[in-house]
């Protein structure tokens, strides 16, 4: 490893002070450092091929930071991107290796300060999304900066599932105000994936003029004791008929209108599974035929979970059709798509044709709960 004398000198001077993060611009052969005093930069002077010289620079950084020239094992890409890296996070930010920064970003124990450094070191849309998955970032100053970046980048986002994630993450807490959420919602008219992002977020953020169900108050009164006892089936019925629940169902109908991508449809079904999260003795994600059969059996007292029996005992019979529709939706999930997507890579209108038997029943259940 033979670094240029001036580079070696400048690097040693740089590390004579506290360094918070390192970023290397390979195209311009420039090393940037984040320090308590601000940003410093070193223009590199290669003594060999650029690629080899950058490898030597990273070996120097690794030796300086960790005592070993081995650097960060980039072949561990998948493992570290699932948050399993338990290295010293501060050291990993100093290696000048993008994959090491990615591993830091995926770590669930990330602090706001380390998140700020990681964002400086590797600012791109995926880094922003992964950082916004951390509550400490959402609640801190960095959160709004990341959201502003993602909103500005959205028109250039080509991957539909990344649009879903971006919308979902930007809608957390108060990162966007009401007018900004409405602008985001209006984009959904051109790209279906935006609707799915809203389905994953707080229903209160869906800017639709949809009131609570006309029978919401009456049914809530019938379920008052069970709601006080935190009965899960009573909770989901009351929640679905509320203003937020009705907005969510209307957004679901819009999302089901013209999906174009399998990954987005899978995300949509994950949102359904999360929304109607009630305790069933069987696994979630059954076929629509099984969901319809079980919903009928449960309402008739066949294998009915005890908490559901309690609801059926106090809910007037004329309101039980609403509960049945919820029971249908509550049994669906990502695995409901296996018979349709298994072995098929269809997209667009062909995919929608295959999905029609499933989506039609979901639309019927949603419309029944909306009183349509």
PDB file of C-alpha atoms in Angstrom, residues 256-257 259 269 288-289 337 340-341 349-364:
ATOM      1  CA  UNK A 256     -58.128  -2.192  -5.978  1.00  0.00           C
ATOM      2  CA  UNK A 257     -59.257  -0.337  -9.085  1.00  0.00           C
ATOM      3  CA  UNK A 259     -53.200  -2.285  -9.720  1.00  0.00           C
ATOM      4  CA  UNK A 269     -52.839  -7.544   1.097  1.00  0.00           C
ATOM      5  CA  UNK A 288     -61.447 -16.225  -0.633  1.00  0.00           C
ATOM      6  CA  UNK A 289     -63.599 -19.373  -0.825  1.00  0.00           C
ATOM      7  CA  UNK A 337     -52.323 -14.559  -3.342  1.00  0.00           C
ATOM      8  CA  UNK A 340     -52.844 -16.673  -8.173  1.00  0.00           C
ATOM      9  CA  UNK A 341     -49.250 -15.466  -8.240  1.00  0.00           C
ATOM     10  CA  UNK A 349     -54.521  -6.105 -17.182  1.00  0.00           C
ATOM     11  CA  UNK A 350     -53.585  -9.812 -17.325  1.00  0.00           C
ATOM     12  CA  UNK A 351     -52.748  -9.799 -13.621  1.00  0.00           C
ATOM     13  CA  UNK A 352     -55.988  -7.971 -12.798  1.00  0.00           C
ATOM     14  CA  UNK A 353     -57.957 -10.588 -14.746  1.00  0.00           C
ATOM     15  CA  UNK A 354     -56.413 -13.357 -12.646  1.00  0.00           C
ATOM     16  CA  UNK A 355     -57.133 -11.409  -9.456  1.00  0.00           C
ATOM     17  CA  UNK A 356     -60.743 -10.630 -10.323  1.00  0.00           C
ATOM     18  CA  UNK A 357     -62.476 -13.405  -8.324  1.00  0.00           C
ATOM     19  CA  UNK A 358     -60.566 -12.321  -5.218  1.00  0.00           C
ATOM     20  CA  UNK A 359     -60.769  -8.570  -5.657  1.00  0.00           C
ATOM     21  CA  UNK A 360     -64.469  -8.698  -6.533  1.00  0.00           C
ATOM     22  CA  UNK A 361     -65.322 -10.307  -3.184  1.00  0.00           C
ATOM     23  CA  UNK A 362     -63.122  -7.824  -1.322  1.00  0.00           C
ATOM     24  CA  UNK A 363     -64.888  -4.960  -3.085  1.00  0.00           C
ATOM     25  CA  UNK A 364     -68.274  -6.427  -2.124  1.00  0.00           C
TER      26      UNK A 364
END
